[in-house]
Amino acid sequence: MIGVLAIQGGFAAHRKTLDRCGVASKEVRLAEALEDCDALILPGGESTTMLKLIQAFDLKPALDQFAASGKAVLGTCAGAILLSQRVTHPEQDSLGWLPADIERNAYGSQVDSFTESQSCPTWNLAEYHALFIRAPRFTNIQGETKVISRLGDQITGVQYRNLTAVTYHPELTDDTRFHRAWLDHCVYSN
Ligand code: GLN
């Protein structure tokens, strides 16, 4: 069972992609909903709003515990912002689990959104489509954090222990390979 944080943003598209992968998912709005989840997705959306709602619903302790348990967590776009330890442009708090710096809205505004082909050699994944929508950019990574995808010389995807974060939206295309690879390599790998 994959939990998808469903307090704001694009959770429905992740669930649709997981459906296509033949994997059960559920919407997570309350701490109790995490109990039977094998992994969690933090979707794209508006990270400031998500953060406020996480605080308002007092979800942070349960989310912290979930991540600390070692279960896989995937953050896409705003989800990647929530995961990163240092957030700039503008500065804001985060869940702070991932040793990385991330700059919000690094490619401009909504009209500057674009689709790009990405590859993830770590997962033997070539040429999958990814949408960048008011996308952030990793400006620095630390410690054991590894790069899993790039756009030119920019870091677009990283992995740190059980955490995966990408600055794009792999769930907004018909291509399910990114999610399948994450499920195979990070969620159901044992
Ligand atoms: N720019 C948004 C933010 O800072 C993220 C955009 C997205 O998730 N597509 O939260």
mmCIF file of C-alpha atoms and ligand atoms in Angstrom:
data_model
loop_
_atom_site.group_PDB
_atom_site.id
_atom_site.type_symbol
_atom_site.label_atom_id
_atom_site.label_comp_id
_atom_site.label_asym_id
_atom_site.label_seq_id
_atom_site.Cartn_x
_atom_site.Cartn_y
_atom_site.Cartn_z
ATOM 1 C CA MET A 1 0.000 0.000 0.000
ATOM 2 C CA ILE A 2 1.437 3.337 -1.062
ATOM 3 C CA GLY A 3 0.303 6.447 0.807
ATOM 4 C CA VAL A 4 0.046 9.707 -1.105
ATOM 5 C CA LEU A 5 -0.044 12.875 0.992
ATOM 6 C CA ALA A 6 -3.362 14.395 -0.046
ATOM 7 C CA ILE A 7 -3.655 17.723 1.736
ATOM 8 C CA GLN A 8 -2.926 19.838 -1.364
ATOM 9 C CA GLY A 9 -1.539 19.522 -4.865
ATOM 10 C CA GLY A 10 -1.276 16.754 -7.429
ATOM 11 C CA PHE A 11 -1.939 13.643 -5.378
ATOM 12 C CA ALA A 12 -4.594 12.275 -7.771
ATOM 13 C CA ALA A 13 -2.144 11.985 -10.683
ATOM 14 C CA HIS A 14 0.264 9.900 -8.562
ATOM 15 C CA ARG A 15 -2.590 7.598 -7.546
ATOM 16 C CA LYS A 16 -3.602 7.207 -11.186
ATOM 17 C CA THR A 17 -0.040 6.299 -12.142
ATOM 18 C CA LEU A 18 0.162 3.798 -9.263
ATOM 19 C CA ASP A 19 -3.168 2.295 -10.453
ATOM 20 C CA ARG A 20 -1.612 1.831 -13.870
ATOM 21 C CA CYS A 21 1.329 0.072 -12.186
ATOM 22 C CA GLY A 22 -1.184 -2.256 -10.507
ATOM 23 C CA VAL A 23 -0.267 -1.042 -7.025
ATOM 24 C CA ALA A 24 -2.784 -0.084 -4.335
ATOM 25 C CA SER A 25 -2.615 3.442 -2.972
ATOM 26 C CA LYS A 26 -4.483 5.605 -0.493
ATOM 27 C CA GLU A 27 -4.817 9.284 0.334
ATOM 28 C CA VAL A 28 -3.057 10.344 3.524
ATOM 29 C CA ARG A 29 -4.566 13.263 5.425
ATOM 30 C CA LEU A 30 -4.308 12.010 8.986
ATOM 31 C CA ALA A 31 -1.415 10.439 10.896
ATOM 32 C CA GLU A 32 -3.373 7.168 11.349
ATOM 33 C CA ALA A 33 -3.548 6.704 7.581
ATOM 34 C CA LEU A 34 0.207 6.105 7.488
ATOM 35 C CA GLU A 35 -0.009 2.971 9.603
ATOM 36 C CA ASP A 36 -0.485 0.425 6.795
ATOM 37 C CA CYS A 37 1.653 2.252 4.210
ATOM 38 C CA ASP A 38 4.799 0.638 2.780
ATOM 39 C CA ALA A 39 5.923 3.946 1.272
ATOM 40 C CA LEU A 40 4.807 7.532 0.928
ATOM 41 C CA ILE A 41 4.660 10.031 -1.937
ATOM 42 C CA LEU A 42 4.757 13.786 -1.307
ATOM 43 C CA PRO A 43 3.262 15.233 -4.520
ATOM 44 C CA GLY A 44 3.808 18.480 -6.360
ATOM 45 C CA GLY A 45 1.729 21.534 -5.621
ATOM 46 C CA GLU A 46 2.474 24.528 -3.445
ATOM 47 C CA SER A 47 5.037 23.752 -0.794
ATOM 48 C CA THR A 48 4.221 26.775 1.400
ATOM 49 C CA THR A 49 0.570 25.761 1.584
ATOM 50 C CA MET A 50 1.438 22.110 2.189
ATOM 51 C CA LEU A 51 3.775 23.065 5.003
ATOM 52 C CA LYS A 52 1.084 25.210 6.651
ATOM 53 C CA LEU A 53 -1.427 22.374 6.405
ATOM 54 C CA ILE A 54 1.083 19.846 7.778
ATOM 55 C CA GLN A 55 1.492 22.162 10.766
ATOM 56 C CA ALA A 56 -2.245 22.856 11.090
ATOM 57 C CA PHE A 57 -3.083 19.120 11.052
ATOM 58 C CA ASP A 58 -0.130 18.356 13.371
ATOM 59 C CA LEU A 59 1.134 15.789 10.857
ATOM 60 C CA LYS A 60 4.868 16.429 11.224
ATOM 61 C CA PRO A 61 5.581 14.002 14.103
ATOM 62 C CA ALA A 62 3.946 11.104 12.218
ATOM 63 C CA LEU A 63 5.712 12.021 8.974
ATOM 64 C CA ASP A 64 9.058 12.289 10.797
ATOM 65 C CA GLN A 65 8.509 8.875 12.334
ATOM 66 C CA PHE A 66 7.569 7.358 8.966
ATOM 67 C CA ALA A 67 10.739 8.655 7.302
ATOM 68 C CA ALA A 68 12.909 7.616 10.252
ATOM 69 C CA SER A 69 11.497 4.079 10.055
ATOM 70 C CA GLY A 70 13.368 3.639 6.772
ATOM 71 C CA LYS A 71 10.284 3.214 4.578
ATOM 72 C CA ALA A 72 10.616 4.744 1.120
ATOM 73 C CA VAL A 73 9.517 8.336 0.562
ATOM 74 C CA LEU A 74 9.305 9.977 -2.875
ATOM 75 C CA GLY A 75 8.950 13.759 -3.182
ATOM 76 C CA THR A 76 8.136 15.329 -6.554
ATOM 77 C CA CYS A 77 8.573 19.065 -7.149
ATOM 78 C CA ALA A 78 6.918 20.714 -4.111
ATOM 79 C CA GLY A 79 7.452 17.336 -2.408
ATOM 80 C CA ALA A 80 11.191 17.641 -3.107
ATOM 81 C CA ILE A 81 11.112 21.111 -1.532
ATOM 82 C CA LEU A 82 9.449 19.700 1.586
ATOM 83 C CA LEU A 83 12.125 17.015 1.874
ATOM 84 C CA SER A 84 15.191 19.251 1.468
ATOM 85 C CA GLN A 85 17.034 20.557 4.511
ATOM 86 C CA ARG A 86 17.630 24.059 3.124
ATOM 87 C CA VAL A 87 15.063 25.914 1.005
ATOM 88 C CA THR A 88 15.769 29.242 -0.702
ATOM 89 C CA HIS A 89 14.114 31.739 -3.052
ATOM 90 C CA PRO A 90 12.369 32.473 -0.811
ATOM 91 C CA GLU A 91 13.644 30.748 2.297
ATOM 92 C CA GLN A 92 11.165 28.541 4.083
ATOM 93 C CA ASP A 93 10.990 25.715 6.579
ATOM 94 C CA SER A 94 10.708 22.135 5.454
ATOM 95 C CA LEU A 95 10.479 18.619 6.804
ATOM 96 C CA GLY A 96 14.269 18.761 6.548
ATOM 97 C CA TRP A 97 15.180 15.108 6.100
ATOM 98 C CA LEU A 98 17.258 15.296 2.913
ATOM 99 C CA PRO A 99 20.807 16.738 3.065
ATOM 100 C CA ALA A 100 20.379 19.057 0.097
ATOM 101 C CA ASP A 101 19.790 22.723 -0.736
ATOM 102 C CA ILE A 102 16.955 23.524 -3.104
ATOM 103 C CA GLU A 103 15.964 26.765 -4.820
ATOM 104 C CA ARG A 104 12.256 27.259 -5.488
ATOM 105 C CA ASN A 105 10.855 28.448 -8.828
ATOM 106 C CA ALA A 106 14.350 28.217 -10.280
ATOM 107 C CA TYR A 107 13.288 28.157 -13.942
ATOM 108 C CA GLY A 108 10.785 31.034 -13.762
ATOM 109 C CA SER A 109 7.023 31.139 -13.419
ATOM 110 C CA GLN A 110 4.176 28.889 -14.593
ATOM 111 C CA VAL A 111 4.534 30.058 -18.228
ATOM 112 C CA ASP A 112 8.139 28.884 -18.227
ATOM 113 C CA SER A 113 7.069 25.287 -17.614
ATOM 114 C CA PHE A 114 8.492 22.692 -19.984
ATOM 115 C CA THR A 115 8.718 18.988 -20.782
ATOM 116 C CA GLU A 116 12.085 17.266 -20.971
ATOM 117 C CA SER A 117 13.313 13.787 -21.432
ATOM 118 C CA GLN A 118 15.183 12.494 -18.396
ATOM 119 C CA SER A 119 17.323 9.456 -17.747
ATOM 120 C CA CYS A 120 18.142 7.746 -14.482
ATOM 121 C CA PRO A 121 21.174 5.460 -14.934
ATOM 122 C CA THR A 122 20.921 4.389 -11.263
ATOM 123 C CA TRP A 123 17.673 2.610 -12.141
ATOM 124 C CA ASN A 124 18.621 1.717 -15.747
ATOM 125 C CA LEU A 125 15.938 4.081 -16.939
ATOM 126 C CA ALA A 126 16.420 5.968 -20.188
ATOM 127 C CA GLU A 127 14.418 8.669 -21.907
ATOM 128 C CA TYR A 128 11.316 9.071 -19.762
ATOM 129 C CA HIS A 129 9.252 12.207 -20.060
ATOM 130 C CA ALA A 130 9.138 14.668 -17.216
ATOM 131 C CA LEU A 131 7.260 17.914 -16.784
ATOM 132 C CA PHE A 132 8.936 20.846 -15.041
ATOM 133 C CA ILE A 133 6.233 23.148 -13.634
ATOM 134 C CA ARG A 134 7.502 26.134 -11.640
ATOM 135 C CA ALA A 135 10.220 23.668 -10.833
ATOM 136 C CA PRO A 136 12.832 23.968 -8.118
ATOM 137 C CA ARG A 137 16.518 23.177 -8.604
ATOM 138 C CA PHE A 138 19.002 21.459 -6.316
ATOM 139 C CA THR A 139 21.825 23.930 -5.715
ATOM 140 C CA ASN A 140 23.895 21.725 -3.451
ATOM 141 C CA ILE A 141 23.793 18.214 -2.075
ATOM 142 C CA GLN A 142 25.583 16.928 0.965
ATOM 143 C CA GLY A 143 26.779 13.758 2.633
ATOM 144 C CA GLU A 144 25.516 10.495 1.188
ATOM 145 C CA THR A 145 23.042 12.208 -1.151
ATOM 146 C CA LYS A 146 23.498 10.884 -4.703
ATOM 147 C CA VAL A 147 22.429 12.379 -8.006
ATOM 148 C CA ILE A 148 20.012 10.171 -9.962
ATOM 149 C CA SER A 149 19.007 12.516 -12.797
ATOM 150 C CA ARG A 150 20.216 15.697 -14.439
ATOM 151 C CA LEU A 151 19.114 18.287 -16.945
ATOM 152 C CA GLY A 152 22.303 19.510 -18.583
ATOM 153 C CA ASP A 153 24.542 20.394 -15.648
ATOM 154 C CA GLN A 154 21.630 20.847 -13.237
ATOM 155 C CA ILE A 155 20.674 18.253 -10.650
ATOM 156 C CA THR A 156 17.026 17.232 -11.066
ATOM 157 C CA GLY A 157 16.857 14.067 -8.996
ATOM 158 C CA VAL A 158 18.569 12.788 -5.858
ATOM 159 C CA GLN A 159 18.516 9.868 -3.527
ATOM 160 C CA TYR A 160 19.504 9.708 0.129
ATOM 161 C CA ARG A 161 18.961 6.421 1.931
ATOM 162 C CA ASN A 162 15.177 5.788 1.773
ATOM 163 C CA LEU A 163 14.410 9.227 0.312
ATOM 164 C CA THR A 164 14.060 10.037 -3.389
ATOM 165 C CA ALA A 165 13.385 13.569 -4.612
ATOM 166 C CA VAL A 166 12.880 14.866 -8.146
ATOM 167 C CA THR A 167 12.234 18.444 -9.211
ATOM 168 C CA TYR A 168 9.883 17.355 -12.003
ATOM 169 C CA HIS A 169 6.582 15.551 -12.423
ATOM 170 C CA PRO A 170 6.977 11.988 -13.717
ATOM 171 C CA GLU A 171 3.293 11.381 -12.833
ATOM 172 C CA LEU A 172 1.885 13.832 -15.384
ATOM 173 C CA THR A 173 2.639 11.738 -18.448
ATOM 174 C CA ASP A 174 1.330 8.351 -19.627
ATOM 175 C CA ASP A 175 4.755 6.875 -18.993
ATOM 176 C CA THR A 176 4.733 4.743 -15.834
ATOM 177 C CA ARG A 177 8.387 3.665 -15.967
ATOM 178 C CA PHE A 178 9.627 6.132 -13.328
ATOM 179 C CA HIS A 179 7.094 4.940 -10.751
ATOM 180 C CA ARG A 180 7.710 1.285 -11.650
ATOM 181 C CA ALA A 181 11.462 1.791 -11.175
ATOM 182 C CA TRP A 182 10.953 3.540 -7.818
ATOM 183 C CA LEU A 183 8.629 0.726 -6.675
ATOM 184 C CA ASP A 184 11.148 -1.930 -7.778
ATOM 185 C CA HIS A 185 14.305 -0.282 -6.447
ATOM 186 C CA CYS A 186 13.097 1.536 -3.337
ATOM 187 C CA VAL A 187 9.790 0.127 -2.124
ATOM 188 C CA TYR A 188 9.573 -3.591 -2.885
ATOM 189 C CA SER A 189 13.278 -4.293 -3.365
ATOM 190 C CA ASN A 190 13.600 -6.996 -0.664
HETATM 191 N N1 GLN B 1 6.894 26.250 -7.115
HETATM 192 C C1 GLN B 1 6.187 25.353 -6.255
HETATM 193 C C2 GLN B 1 6.607 25.535 -4.798
HETATM 194 O O1 GLN B 1 7.518 26.241 -4.526
HETATM 195 C C3 GLN B 1 6.393 23.909 -6.664
HETATM 196 C C4 GLN B 1 5.783 23.672 -8.024
HETATM 197 C C5 GLN B 1 5.296 22.273 -8.269
HETATM 198 O O2 GLN B 1 5.184 21.442 -7.358
HETATM 199 N N2 GLN B 1 4.943 22.012 -9.509
HETATM 200 O O3 GLN B 1 6.027 24.956 -3.936
#
